PDB file of C-alpha atoms and ligand atoms in Angstrom:
ATOM      1  CA  MET A 280      26.705 -22.597  -6.816  1.00 53.00           C
ATOM      2  CA  ARG A 281      29.587 -20.536  -5.457  1.00 56.00           C
ATOM      3  CA  GLN A 282      28.078 -17.331  -3.676  1.00 59.00           C
ATOM      4  CA  HIS A 283      29.822 -14.042  -4.377  1.00 72.00           C
ATOM      5  CA  PHE A 284      30.097 -11.337  -1.805  1.00 83.00           C
ATOM      6  CA  VAL A 285      30.929  -7.984  -2.532  1.00 92.00           C
ATOM      7  CA  ILE A 286      33.319  -6.483  -0.162  1.00 95.00           C
ATOM      8  CA  CYS A 287      32.517  -2.916   1.164  1.00 96.00           C
ATOM      9  CA  SER A 288      33.996   0.046  -0.821  1.00 95.00           C
ATOM     10  CA  LYS A 289      34.575   2.275   1.842  1.00 95.00           C
ATOM     11  CA  CYS A 290      36.110  -0.213   4.823  1.00 95.00           C
ATOM     12  CA  GLU A 291      37.391  -2.752   2.289  1.00 94.00           C
ATOM     13  CA  LYS A 292      36.753  -5.302   4.634  1.00 93.00           C
ATOM     14  CA  THR A 293      33.282  -5.680   5.466  1.00 94.00           C
ATOM     15  CA  THR A 294      30.336  -7.839   3.344  1.00 95.00           C
ATOM     16  CA  SER A 295      28.595  -5.152   1.645  1.00 95.00           C
ATOM     17  CA  ALA A 296      24.879  -4.871   2.831  1.00 95.00           C
ATOM     18  CA  PHE A 297      23.955  -1.961   0.191  1.00 96.00           C
ATOM     19  CA  HIS A 298      24.437  -0.561  -3.035  1.00 96.00           C
ATOM     20  CA  ARG A 299      24.496   2.819  -3.457  1.00 96.00           C
ATOM     21  CA  ALA A 300      23.474   2.440  -7.329  1.00 94.00           C
ATOM     22  CA  TYR A 301      23.998   6.426  -8.127  1.00 94.00           C
ATOM     23  CA  SER A 302      27.530   6.643  -6.694  1.00 95.00           C
ATOM     24  CA  GLY A 303      28.506   3.082  -7.396  1.00 95.00           C
ATOM     25  CA  GLU A 304      29.187   2.290  -3.436  1.00 95.00           C
ATOM     26  CA  HIS A 305      28.999  -0.993  -1.844  1.00 96.00           C
ATOM     27  CA  LEU A 306      28.528  -0.108   1.781  1.00 97.00           C
ATOM     28  CA  CYS A 307      28.683  -2.624   4.671  1.00 97.00           C
ATOM     29  CA  ARG A 308      25.887  -1.778   7.373  1.00 96.00           C
ATOM     30  CA  LYS A 309      28.342   0.057   9.182  1.00 97.00           C
ATOM     31  CA  CYS A 310      29.709   2.282   6.913  1.00 98.00           C
ATOM     32  CA  PHE A 311      26.000   2.716   5.456  1.00 98.00           C
ATOM     33  CA  MET A 312      24.835   4.034   8.520  1.00 98.00           C
ATOM     34  CA  ARG A 313      27.725   6.111   8.806  1.00 97.00           C
ATOM     35  CA  SER A 314      27.264   7.327   5.563  1.00 98.00           C
ATOM     36  CA  ILE A 315      23.589   8.774   6.398  1.00 98.00           C
ATOM     37  CA  GLU A 316      24.805  10.234   9.698  1.00 98.00           C
ATOM     38  CA  ASP A 317      27.998  11.773   8.142  1.00 98.00           C
ATOM     39  CA  LYS A 318      25.291  13.029   5.227  1.00 98.00           C
ATOM     40  CA  ALA A 319      22.718  14.969   7.846  1.00 98.00           C
ATOM     41  CA  ALA A 320      26.211  16.597   9.439  1.00 98.00           C
ATOM     42  CA  LYS A 321      27.109  18.048   6.621  1.00 97.00           C
ATOM     43  CA  THR A 322      23.963  19.081   5.582  1.00 97.00           C
ATOM     44  CA  ILE A 323      23.606  21.200   9.088  1.00 97.00           C
ATOM     45  CA  SER A 324      26.760  22.504   8.528  1.00 96.00           C
ATOM     46  CA  LYS A 325      26.559  23.506   4.892  1.00 95.00           C
ATOM     47  CA  TYR A 326      22.923  25.791   5.141  1.00 93.00           C
ATOM     48  CA  SER A 327      24.336  26.461   9.251  1.00 94.00           C
ATOM     49  CA  MET A 328      21.077  24.546  10.563  1.00 95.00           C
ATOM     50  CA  ILE A 329      21.608  24.749  14.231  1.00 96.00           C
ATOM     51  CA  GLY A 330      24.017  27.134  16.225  1.00 95.00           C
ATOM     52  CA  TYR A 331      25.947  26.912  19.061  1.00 95.00           C
ATOM     53  CA  GLY A 332      23.553  26.802  21.828  1.00 96.00           C
ATOM     54  CA  ASP A 333      20.234  26.062  19.972  1.00 96.00           C
ATOM     55  CA  ARG A 334      17.669  24.225  21.594  1.00 97.00           C
ATOM     56  CA  VAL A 335      15.628  22.236  18.890  1.00 98.00           C
ATOM     57  CA  ALA A 336      12.407  21.164  18.227  1.00 98.00           C
ATOM     58  CA  VAL A 337      12.066  18.425  16.066  1.00 98.00           C
ATOM     59  CA  ALA A 338       8.659  17.588  14.716  1.00 97.00           C
ATOM     60  CA  VAL A 339       8.394  13.622  15.602  1.00 96.00           C
ATOM     61  CA  SER A 340       5.370  11.742  13.951  1.00 92.00           C
ATOM     62  CA  GLY A 341       6.483   8.282  14.847  1.00 91.00           C
ATOM     63  CA  GLY A 342       7.237   7.535  11.113  1.00 92.00           C
ATOM     64  CA  LYS A 343      10.777   6.105  10.125  1.00 94.00           C
ATOM     65  CA  ASP A 344      12.245   9.603   8.967  1.00 96.00           C
ATOM     66  CA  SER A 345      11.153  11.648  12.109  1.00 96.00           C
ATOM     67  CA  LEU A 346      12.579   8.886  14.642  1.00 97.00           C
ATOM     68  CA  SER A 347      15.702   8.441  12.742  1.00 98.00           C
ATOM     69  CA  MET A 348      16.332  12.086  12.737  1.00 98.00           C
ATOM     70  CA  LEU A 349      15.779  12.497  16.459  1.00 98.00           C
ATOM     71  CA  TYR A 350      18.290   9.707  16.767  1.00 98.00           C
ATOM     72  CA  VAL A 351      21.007  11.065  14.331  1.00 98.00           C
ATOM     73  CA  LEU A 352      20.479  14.718  16.119  1.00 98.00           C
ATOM     74  CA  ARG A 353      20.994  12.847  19.508  1.00 97.00           C
ATOM     75  CA  MET A 354      23.790  11.309  18.598  1.00 97.00           C
ATOM     76  CA  LEU A 355      25.285  14.237  16.750  1.00 97.00           C
ATOM     77  CA  PHE A 356      24.413  16.467  19.865  1.00 97.00           C
ATOM     78  CA  ASP A 357      26.159  13.709  22.084  1.00 96.00           C
ATOM     79  CA  GLN A 358      29.403  13.958  20.355  1.00 96.00           C
ATOM     80  CA  HIS A 359      29.500  17.315  20.569  1.00 94.00           C
ATOM     81  CA  PRO A 360      28.444  18.474  24.470  1.00 94.00           C
ATOM     82  CA  ASN A 361      30.495  21.455  23.934  1.00 94.00           C
ATOM     83  CA  ASN A 362      28.051  23.134  21.684  1.00 93.00           C
ATOM     84  CA  GLY A 363      25.352  23.357  24.558  1.00 95.00           C
ATOM     85  CA  ASN A 364      22.376  22.430  21.919  1.00 97.00           C
ATOM     86  CA  GLU A 365      19.232  21.157  23.158  1.00 97.00           C
ATOM     87  CA  LEU A 366      16.397  18.799  21.916  1.00 97.00           C
ATOM     88  CA  VAL A 367      13.207  18.573  22.273  1.00 98.00           C
ATOM     89  CA  ALA A 368      10.726  16.366  20.603  1.00 98.00           C
ATOM     90  CA  VAL A 369       7.273  17.482  19.403  1.00 98.00           C
ATOM     91  CA  THR A 370       4.339  15.740  18.194  1.00 97.00           C
ATOM     92  CA  ILE A 371       1.172  16.783  16.664  1.00 97.00           C
ATOM     93  CA  ASP A 372      -1.757  14.811  17.494  1.00 96.00           C
ATOM     94  CA  GLU A 373      -4.390  15.063  14.794  1.00 96.00           C
ATOM     95  CA  GLY A 374      -7.022  13.304  16.641  1.00 95.00           C
ATOM     96  CA  ILE A 375      -7.609  10.422  14.518  1.00 93.00           C
ATOM     97  CA  LYS A 376      -8.808   7.469  16.665  1.00 89.00           C
ATOM     98  CA  GLY A 377      -7.075   4.207  16.256  1.00 86.00           C
ATOM     99  CA  TYR A 378      -4.162   5.920  14.347  1.00 88.00           C
ATOM    100  CA  ARG A 379      -2.345   7.956  16.736  1.00 87.00           C
ATOM    101  CA  ASP A 380      -2.460   6.059  19.475  1.00 86.00           C
ATOM    102  CA  GLU A 381       0.121   3.499  18.294  1.00 86.00           C
ATOM    103  CA  SER A 382       2.673   6.212  17.360  1.00 90.00           C
ATOM    104  CA  LEU A 383       2.168   8.146  20.448  1.00 92.00           C
ATOM    105  CA  GLN A 384       3.137   5.525  22.563  1.00 92.00           C
ATOM    106  CA  ILE A 385       6.189   4.709  19.996  1.00 94.00           C
ATOM    107  CA  VAL A 386       7.219   8.279  20.426  1.00 95.00           C
ATOM    108  CA  LYS A 387       6.995   8.297  24.317  1.00 96.00           C
ATOM    109  CA  ASP A 388       8.880   5.159  24.911  1.00 96.00           C
ATOM    110  CA  PHE A 389      11.813   6.146  21.952  1.00 96.00           C
ATOM    111  CA  CYS A 390      11.930   9.629  23.870  1.00 97.00           C
ATOM    112  CA  ALA A 391      12.541   8.410  27.122  1.00 97.00           C
ATOM    113  CA  GLN A 392      15.005   5.638  25.559  1.00 96.00           C
ATOM    114  CA  LEU A 393      17.021   8.685  24.313  1.00 96.00           C
ATOM    115  CA  ARG A 394      16.153  11.064  26.945  1.00 95.00           C
ATOM    116  CA  VAL A 395      14.842  13.487  25.019  1.00 97.00           C
ATOM    117  CA  GLU A 396      11.684  15.620  26.192  1.00 96.00           C
ATOM    118  CA  SER A 397       8.521  15.126  24.684  1.00 96.00           C
ATOM    119  CA  LYS A 398       5.523  16.763  24.348  1.00 97.00           C
ATOM    120  CA  VAL A 399       2.496  16.269  22.385  1.00 97.00           C
ATOM    121  CA  PHE A 400       0.042  19.117  20.949  1.00 97.00           C
ATOM    122  CA  SER A 401      -3.614  18.574  19.687  1.00 97.00           C
ATOM    123  CA  TYR A 402      -5.588  19.944  16.787  1.00 97.00           C
ATOM    124  CA  LYS A 403      -8.343  20.234  19.094  1.00 96.00           C
ATOM    125  CA  SER A 404      -6.891  22.518  21.401  1.00 96.00           C
ATOM    126  CA  LEU A 405      -5.043  24.163  18.865  1.00 96.00           C
ATOM    127  CA  PHE A 406      -7.736  24.714  16.534  1.00 96.00           C
ATOM    128  CA  GLY A 407     -11.066  24.009  18.003  1.00 94.00           C
ATOM    129  CA  VAL A 408     -11.469  20.736  15.756  1.00 95.00           C
ATOM    130  CA  ASP A 409      -9.950  17.315  15.106  1.00 95.00           C
ATOM    131  CA  MET A 410      -9.378  15.277  12.182  1.00 95.00           C
ATOM    132  CA  ASP A 411     -12.174  13.051  12.594  1.00 95.00           C
ATOM    133  CA  GLU A 412     -14.435  16.221  12.947  1.00 95.00           C
ATOM    134  CA  SER A 413     -12.514  17.977  10.210  1.00 94.00           C
ATOM    135  CA  MET A 414     -13.990  14.956   8.012  1.00 94.00           C
ATOM    136  CA  VAL A 415     -17.645  15.509   9.023  1.00 93.00           C
ATOM    137  CA  LEU A 416     -17.647  19.043   9.123  1.00 92.00           C
ATOM    138  CA  ARG A 417     -15.922  19.785   5.598  1.00 91.00           C
ATOM    139  CA  PRO A 418     -18.886  20.781   3.193  1.00 88.00           C
ATOM    140  CA  SER A 419     -17.318  18.684   0.298  1.00 84.00           C
ATOM    141  CA  GLU A 420     -14.623  16.351  -0.530  1.00 82.00           C
ATOM    142  CA  LYS A 421     -12.953  18.975  -2.540  1.00 81.00           C
ATOM    143  CA  MET A 422     -11.087  19.829   0.971  1.00 84.00           C
ATOM    144  CA  SER A 423      -9.063  16.624   1.031  1.00 87.00           C
ATOM    145  CA  SER A 424      -8.126  15.081   4.385  1.00 90.00           C
ATOM    146  CA  CYS A 425      -4.462  15.423   3.380  1.00 88.00           C
ATOM    147  CA  SER A 426      -4.450  19.163   2.627  1.00 86.00           C
ATOM    148  CA  MET A 427      -6.795  20.283   5.965  1.00 93.00           C
ATOM    149  CA  CYS A 428      -4.490  18.055   7.899  1.00 94.00           C
ATOM    150  CA  GLY A 429      -1.123  19.321   6.076  1.00 90.00           C
ATOM    151  CA  THR A 430      -2.468  23.227   6.663  1.00 93.00           C
ATOM    152  CA  PHE A 431      -3.230  22.609  10.163  1.00 96.00           C
ATOM    153  CA  ARG A 432       0.057  19.855  10.937  1.00 95.00           C
ATOM    154  CA  ARG A 433       2.220  23.197   9.904  1.00 92.00           C
ATOM    155  CA  ARG A 434       0.852  25.333  12.197  1.00 94.00           C
ATOM    156  CA  ALA A 435       0.642  23.310  14.651  1.00 96.00           C
ATOM    157  CA  ILE A 436       4.431  22.603  14.452  1.00 95.00           C
ATOM    158  CA  ASP A 437       4.841  26.192  14.563  1.00 93.00           C
ATOM    159  CA  ILE A 438       2.871  26.738  17.465  1.00 95.00           C
ATOM    160  CA  ALA A 439       4.442  23.834  19.567  1.00 96.00           C
ATOM    161  CA  ALA A 440       8.052  24.911  18.618  1.00 95.00           C
ATOM    162  CA  GLU A 441       7.128  28.443  20.310  1.00 94.00           C
ATOM    163  CA  ALA A 442       5.732  26.637  23.204  1.00 96.00           C
ATOM    164  CA  VAL A 443       8.786  24.639  24.084  1.00 97.00           C
ATOM    165  CA  ASP A 444      10.551  27.846  23.289  1.00 96.00           C
ATOM    166  CA  ALA A 445      13.032  26.553  20.494  1.00 97.00           C
ATOM    167  CA  ASP A 446      15.318  28.512  18.718  1.00 95.00           C
ATOM    168  CA  VAL A 447      15.173  25.875  15.317  1.00 96.00           C
ATOM    169  CA  ILE A 448      12.158  23.767  14.425  1.00 96.00           C
ATOM    170  CA  ALA A 449      13.974  19.946  12.651  1.00 97.00           C
ATOM    171  CA  THR A 450      11.689  18.485  10.531  1.00 96.00           C
ATOM    172  CA  ALA A 451      12.447  15.025   8.264  1.00 96.00           C
ATOM    173  CA  HIS A 452      11.376  15.894   4.839  1.00 95.00           C
ATOM    174  CA  ASN A 453      13.648  14.081   2.833  1.00 97.00           C
ATOM    175  CA  MET A 454      14.654  14.535  -0.960  1.00 97.00           C
ATOM    176  CA  ASP A 455      11.688  12.651  -2.432  1.00 97.00           C
ATOM    177  CA  ASP A 456       9.437  14.576  -0.307  1.00 94.00           C
ATOM    178  CA  GLN A 457      11.066  17.789  -1.377  1.00 95.00           C
ATOM    179  CA  LEU A 458      10.773  16.730  -5.498  1.00 96.00           C
ATOM    180  CA  GLN A 459       7.520  15.852  -4.848  1.00 94.00           C
ATOM    181  CA  THR A 460       6.209  18.959  -3.444  1.00 92.00           C
ATOM    182  CA  PHE A 461       7.992  21.287  -6.223  1.00 94.00           C
ATOM    183  CA  MET A 462       6.491  18.828  -8.702  1.00 95.00           C
ATOM    184  CA  ILE A 463       2.392  19.401  -6.739  1.00 91.00           C
ATOM    185  CA  ASN A 464       3.319  23.498  -6.911  1.00 90.00           C
ATOM    186  CA  LEU A 465       4.412  23.441  -9.872  1.00 93.00           C
ATOM    187  CA  LEU A 466       1.580  21.204 -11.334  1.00 92.00           C
ATOM    188  CA  ALA A 467      -0.948  23.442  -9.507  1.00 87.00           C
ATOM    189  CA  GLY A 468       0.212  26.830 -10.449  1.00 88.00           C
ATOM    190  CA  ASP A 469       1.547  27.132  -6.947  1.00 84.00           C
ATOM    191  CA  ILE A 470       4.717  28.913  -7.813  1.00 84.00           C
ATOM    192  CA  GLU A 471       5.290  30.999  -4.971  1.00 81.00           C
ATOM    193  CA  ARG A 472       5.152  27.848  -2.400  1.00 83.00           C
ATOM    194  CA  ILE A 473       8.120  26.809  -4.445  1.00 88.00           C
ATOM    195  CA  GLY A 474      10.515  29.201  -3.045  1.00 85.00           C
ATOM    196  CA  TRP A 475       9.840  27.489   0.382  1.00 82.00           C
ATOM    197  CA  ILE A 476      11.185  24.446  -0.282  1.00 84.00           C
ATOM    198  CA  CYS A 477      15.141  25.659  -0.439  1.00 82.00           C
ATOM    199  CA  PRO A 478      17.113  23.991   2.277  1.00 80.00           C
ATOM    200  CA  GLU A 479      18.519  27.175   3.393  1.00 81.00           C
ATOM    201  CA  PRO A 480      17.130  28.281   6.668  1.00 75.00           C
ATOM    202  CA  VAL A 481      13.881  30.286   6.572  1.00 71.00           C
ATOM    203  CA  GLN A 482      14.340  32.446   9.959  1.00 68.00           C
ATOM    204  CA  TYR A 483      10.918  33.884  10.882  1.00 68.00           C
ATOM    205  CA  ALA A 484      10.414  37.341  12.884  1.00 65.00           C
ATOM    206  CA  THR A 485      10.049  35.719  16.108  1.00 68.00           C
ATOM    207  CA  GLY A 486      14.107  34.616  15.004  1.00 74.00           C
ATOM    208  CA  MET A 487      12.870  30.944  14.604  1.00 86.00           C
ATOM    209  CA  LYS A 488      14.799  28.819  12.109  1.00 92.00           C
ATOM    210  CA  LYS A 489      13.084  26.128   9.858  1.00 92.00           C
ATOM    211  CA  VAL A 490      15.659  23.305   9.151  1.00 95.00           C
ATOM    212  CA  LYS A 491      15.230  20.147   7.185  1.00 95.00           C
ATOM    213  CA  PRO A 492      18.814  18.147   7.952  1.00 97.00           C
ATOM    214  CA  PHE A 493      17.678  15.154   5.633  1.00 98.00           C
ATOM    215  CA  ILE A 494      16.855  16.870   2.979  1.00 96.00           C
ATOM    216  CA  GLU A 495      19.677  15.778   0.858  1.00 96.00           C
ATOM    217  CA  ILE A 496      19.092  11.907   1.376  1.00 97.00           C
ATOM    218  CA  TYR A 497      16.696   9.646  -0.811  1.00 97.00           C
ATOM    219  CA  GLU A 498      13.758   8.391   1.251  1.00 96.00           C
ATOM    220  CA  TYR A 499      14.303   4.547   0.691  1.00 95.00           C
ATOM    221  CA  GLU A 500      18.105   5.211   2.310  1.00 97.00           C
ATOM    222  CA  ILE A 501      16.330   6.726   5.594  1.00 97.00           C
ATOM    223  CA  ALA A 502      14.074   3.469   5.420  1.00 95.00           C
ATOM    224  CA  PHE A 503      16.890   1.354   5.133  1.00 97.00           C
ATOM    225  CA  TYR A 504      18.918   3.294   8.429  1.00 98.00           C
ATOM    226  CA  ALA A 505      15.741   3.192  10.226  1.00 97.00           C
ATOM    227  CA  LEU A 506      15.447  -0.799   9.561  1.00 96.00           C
ATOM    228  CA  GLN A 507      19.529  -1.084  10.479  1.00 97.00           C
ATOM    229  CA  ARG A 508      19.229   1.089  13.371  1.00 96.00           C
ATOM    230  CA  GLU A 509      16.413  -1.159  14.707  1.00 95.00           C
ATOM    231  CA  ILE A 510      14.529   2.146  14.890  1.00 95.00           C
ATOM    232  CA  PRO A 511      10.800   1.307  16.029  1.00 90.00           C
ATOM    233  CA  PHE A 512       7.834   3.095  13.845  1.00 83.00           C
ATOM    234  CA  GLN A 513       4.387   3.314  13.178  1.00 82.00           C
ATOM    235  CA  SER A 514       2.825   0.523  11.164  1.00 76.00           C
ATOM    236  CA  GLU A 515      -0.797   1.606  11.179  1.00 78.00           C
ATOM    237  CA  GLU A 516      -1.686   3.793   8.283  1.00 82.00           C
ATOM    238  CA  CYS A 517      -3.730   6.710   8.492  1.00 88.00           C
ATOM    239  CA  PRO A 518      -7.710   5.880   7.737  1.00 89.00           C
ATOM    240  CA  TYR A 519      -8.004   9.129   5.840  1.00 90.00           C
ATOM    241  CA  MET A 520      -4.815   8.886   3.533  1.00 84.00           C
ATOM    242  CA  ASN A 521      -5.939   9.685   0.347  1.00 71.00           C
ATOM    243  CA  GLU A 522      -4.467   8.937  -3.436  1.00 63.00           C
ATOM    244  CA  SER A 523      -2.792  12.093  -3.895  1.00 73.00           C
ATOM    245  CA  ILE A 524      -0.864  13.150  -6.717  1.00 85.00           C
ATOM    246  CA  ARG A 525       2.127  12.421  -4.342  1.00 86.00           C
ATOM    247  CA  THR A 526       1.994   8.948  -4.805  1.00 87.00           C
ATOM    248  CA  ASP A 527       2.224   8.903  -8.475  1.00 91.00           C
ATOM    249  CA  LEU A 528       4.831  11.265  -8.290  1.00 95.00           C
ATOM    250  CA  ARG A 529       6.616   9.721  -5.812  1.00 93.00           C
ATOM    251  CA  GLU A 530       6.401   6.417  -7.965  1.00 94.00           C
ATOM    252  CA  PHE A 531       7.206   8.377 -11.288  1.00 96.00           C
ATOM    253  CA  PHE A 532      10.461   9.346  -9.611  1.00 97.00           C
ATOM    254  CA  ASN A 533      11.548   5.767  -8.093  1.00 96.00           C
ATOM    255  CA  ARG A 534      11.095   4.681 -11.546  1.00 97.00           C
ATOM    256  CA  LEU A 535      13.252   7.017 -13.463  1.00 97.00           C
ATOM    257  CA  GLU A 536      15.887   6.480 -10.260  1.00 97.00           C
ATOM    258  CA  LYS A 537      15.813   2.975 -11.169  1.00 95.00           C
ATOM    259  CA  ASP A 538      16.477   3.296 -14.713  1.00 96.00           C
ATOM    260  CA  HIS A 539      18.959   6.510 -14.275  1.00 97.00           C
ATOM    261  CA  PRO A 540      20.596   6.454 -11.377  1.00 96.00           C
ATOM    262  CA  GLY A 541      21.366   9.871  -9.704  1.00 96.00           C
ATOM    263  CA  ILE A 542      18.633  11.302 -11.529  1.00 97.00           C
ATOM    264  CA  LYS A 543      16.813  12.524  -8.524  1.00 97.00           C
ATOM    265  CA  HIS A 544      20.078  14.261  -7.483  1.00 95.00           C
ATOM    266  CA  ASN A 545      20.197  15.934 -10.514  1.00 96.00           C
ATOM    267  CA  ALA A 546      16.766  17.125 -10.789  1.00 97.00           C
ATOM    268  CA  TYR A 547      16.996  18.268  -6.710  1.00 96.00           C
ATOM    269  CA  ASN A 548      19.437  20.570  -7.528  1.00 95.00           C
ATOM    270  CA  SER A 549      17.788  21.648 -10.736  1.00 96.00           C
ATOM    271  CA  MET A 550      14.873  22.665  -8.560  1.00 94.00           C
ATOM    272  CA  MET A 551      16.840  23.968  -5.398  1.00 91.00           C
ATOM    273  CA  LYS A 552      18.207  26.773  -7.826  1.00 92.00           C
ATOM    274  CA  ILE A 553      14.505  27.432  -8.831  1.00 92.00           C
ATOM    275  CA  SER A 554      13.644  27.283  -5.329  1.00 90.00           C
ATOM    276  CA  LYS A 555      15.943  29.994  -4.378  1.00 88.00           C
ATOM    277  CA  SER A 556      15.461  32.467  -6.799  1.00 89.00           C
ATOM    278  CA  LEU A 557      11.757  32.482  -6.183  1.00 86.00           C
ATOM    279  CA  ARG A 558      12.488  32.810  -2.539  1.00 80.00           C
ATOM    280  CA  ASN A 559      14.636  35.890  -2.726  1.00 71.00           C
ATOM    281  CA  ALA A 560      11.820  36.938  -5.508  1.00 65.00           C
ATOM    282  CA  PRO A 561      10.110  40.296  -3.592  1.00 59.00           C
ATOM    283  CA  ALA A 562       6.233  38.537  -4.432  1.00 51.00           C
ATOM    284  CA  SER A 563       7.057  35.514  -2.163  1.00 47.00           C
ATOM    285  CA  LYS A 564       7.678  37.916   1.355  1.00 57.00           C
ATOM    286  CA  GLY A 565       3.627  37.415   1.885  1.00 67.00           C
ATOM    287  CA  LYS A 566       1.543  39.269   4.320  1.00 82.00           C
ATOM    288  CA  LYS A 567      -0.194  38.965   7.724  1.00 88.00           C
ATOM    289  CA  CYS A 568      -3.043  37.062   8.335  1.00 92.00           C
ATOM    290  CA  SER A 569      -6.173  39.519   9.405  1.00 93.00           C
ATOM    291  CA  ILE A 570      -7.518  36.991  12.003  1.00 93.00           C
ATOM    292  CA  CYS A 571      -4.512  35.391  13.810  1.00 92.00           C
ATOM    293  CA  GLY A 572      -1.717  37.843  12.499  1.00 90.00           C
ATOM    294  CA  ARG A 573       0.775  34.949  11.567  1.00 88.00           C
ATOM    295  CA  GLY A 574       2.369  35.109   7.907  1.00 82.00           C
ATOM    296  CA  SER A 575       0.159  34.455   4.945  1.00 83.00           C
ATOM    297  CA  MET A 576       0.033  34.578   1.029  1.00 78.00           C
ATOM    298  CA  GLY A 577      -3.137  36.511   1.153  1.00 84.00           C
ATOM    299  CA  ASP A 578      -5.316  38.734   3.598  1.00 90.00           C
ATOM    300  CA  VAL A 579      -6.450  35.571   6.059  1.00 93.00           C
ATOM    301  CA  CYS A 580      -4.305  32.720   5.999  1.00 92.00           C
ATOM    302  CA  SER A 581      -5.084  28.569   5.096  1.00 90.00           C
ATOM    303  CA  VAL A 582      -5.769  27.932   8.386  1.00 95.00           C
ATOM    304  CA  CYS A 583      -8.084  30.221   9.424  1.00 95.00           C
ATOM    305  CA  ARG A 584      -9.675  29.659   6.074  1.00 93.00           C
ATOM    306  CA  THR A 585      -9.970  26.431   6.912  1.00 94.00           C
ATOM    307  CA  VAL A 586     -11.361  26.551  10.763  1.00 94.00           C
ATOM    308  CA  SER A 587     -14.033  29.450   9.249  1.00 92.00           C
ATOM    309  CA  VAL A 588     -15.260  26.806   6.665  1.00 91.00           C
ATOM    310  CA  LEU A 589     -15.282  24.054   9.029  1.00 91.00           C
ATOM    311  CA  THR A 590     -16.962  26.270  11.611  1.00 87.00           C
ATOM    312  CA  SER A 591     -19.552  27.927   9.835  1.00 82.00           C
ATOM    313  CA  ASN A 592     -20.713  24.236   8.429  1.00 56.00           C
ATOM    314  CA  THR A 593     -21.585  23.618  11.919  1.00 50.00           C
ATOM    315  CA  GLN A 594     -23.958  26.471  12.028  1.00 43.00           C
ATOM    316  CA  ILE A 595     -25.934  25.321   9.082  1.00 34.00           C
TER     317      ILE A 595
HETATM  318 FE1  SF4 B 710      -3.054  13.647   7.754  1.00 50.12          FE
HETATM  319 FE2  SF4 B 710      -2.967  13.061   5.629  1.00 50.12          FE
HETATM  320 FE3  SF4 B 710      -1.301  12.328   6.976  1.00 50.12          FE
HETATM  321 FE4  SF4 B 710      -3.475  11.312   7.517  1.00 50.12          FE
HETATM  322  S1  SF4 B 710      -2.342  10.693   5.761  1.00 50.12           S
HETATM  323  S2  SF4 B 710      -2.052  12.073   8.752  1.00 50.12           S
HETATM  324  S3  SF4 B 710      -5.141  13.057   7.049  1.00 50.12           S
HETATM  325  S4  SF4 B 710      -1.469  14.122   5.955  1.00 50.12           S
HETATM  326 ZN1   ZN B 711      -4.716  33.494  10.342  1.00 50.12          ZN
END
C-alpha cells in the first residue's frame, strides 16, 4: 500500500508531524516548535509582559508546561541578550512524601542544564504546615486537597518571587487552564475571581507583575512541544489529586474542540473580554487581610483562614 506523506504547510519541504485542526496547518517538527516559541513571544509582547532588564521568576513545578516555559524563556532571553533580562526558577515544595522528590530533582537538573538559578520554598517553612499534615488536620473533607494546596501555592509563589527580588512572576497557565478556571468560577458564583484570569498583567503595590506567556496556547500543543524538545517532566501523580470538576471541564472542552476545531479559541476570546470588564469593575479591587496584610477579597485572606482552621484543629 502506498503511504501518503503530507508536507509542512510552512516550510513546504519536510513531512508534517502535527496537524493543527483549527487553522488547517500541517507542520513539520521544526516549524511546529518554532510556532509555539513565536506564539509565546507574541503573547509576551502583545501584553507587555516583560520589560527591559526585568528579573523574571518562573514558577516551575516539574510538569511539562512549566519546564517548557522555562526553556522558551531561556531561549528568548538568549536571543536578545541586550535586553538584560534575568531568569530564576522558583519551585514550591508542598510537602507530599514520595511525590515532590522526583520533580525537585528534575527541576534541579534541568535548571543546571539551562544555566538558570533555582530556589525551592516549602509550605512548611512559609505556613507552618505541609500538605501531608494538612490532609490529617483538616476538619472535614469539604476542605479539598487541591483547594487548600492551590490557596497555599498562589501565596507561596508570591512570597518566593519577592524573596528572589523578581520584577515579574511568570506562571505556565495555558489556554485550557484558563477556560476551566473561568467555568469553575462561573459555576461557583465566584464572579470576582473571573477578573483575575485576563492576560493583561496585574501590577501589585510592590511593583511586581504576574504574567502567563502560554495563555494563548492549547494544552496538548504544549505537551507535544515538550515531547519534541525532549524536555523531561514528572511522571509521578500526586496522591491527593482529586477528581475535581476541572477534569470534567477539561474533557468537555476537548470533546467540543474535536468536533468543532477552534471552539476553544472562540470561547477563550469571549471569556477574556468578560474577565477584562470584571477586572476593571470597582468591586474587584479587594481589601487587605487583617492578619497578614496582603490583598484579600474579605477581612481575612484565604491563606490565613485555611491556616487558622488547620491549626485550631490541632489544638482540639
Ligand atoms: Fe496540590 Fe492537588 Fe496538585 Fe496535589 S494535585 S499538588 S494536592 S494541587
Ligand atoms: Zn492573610
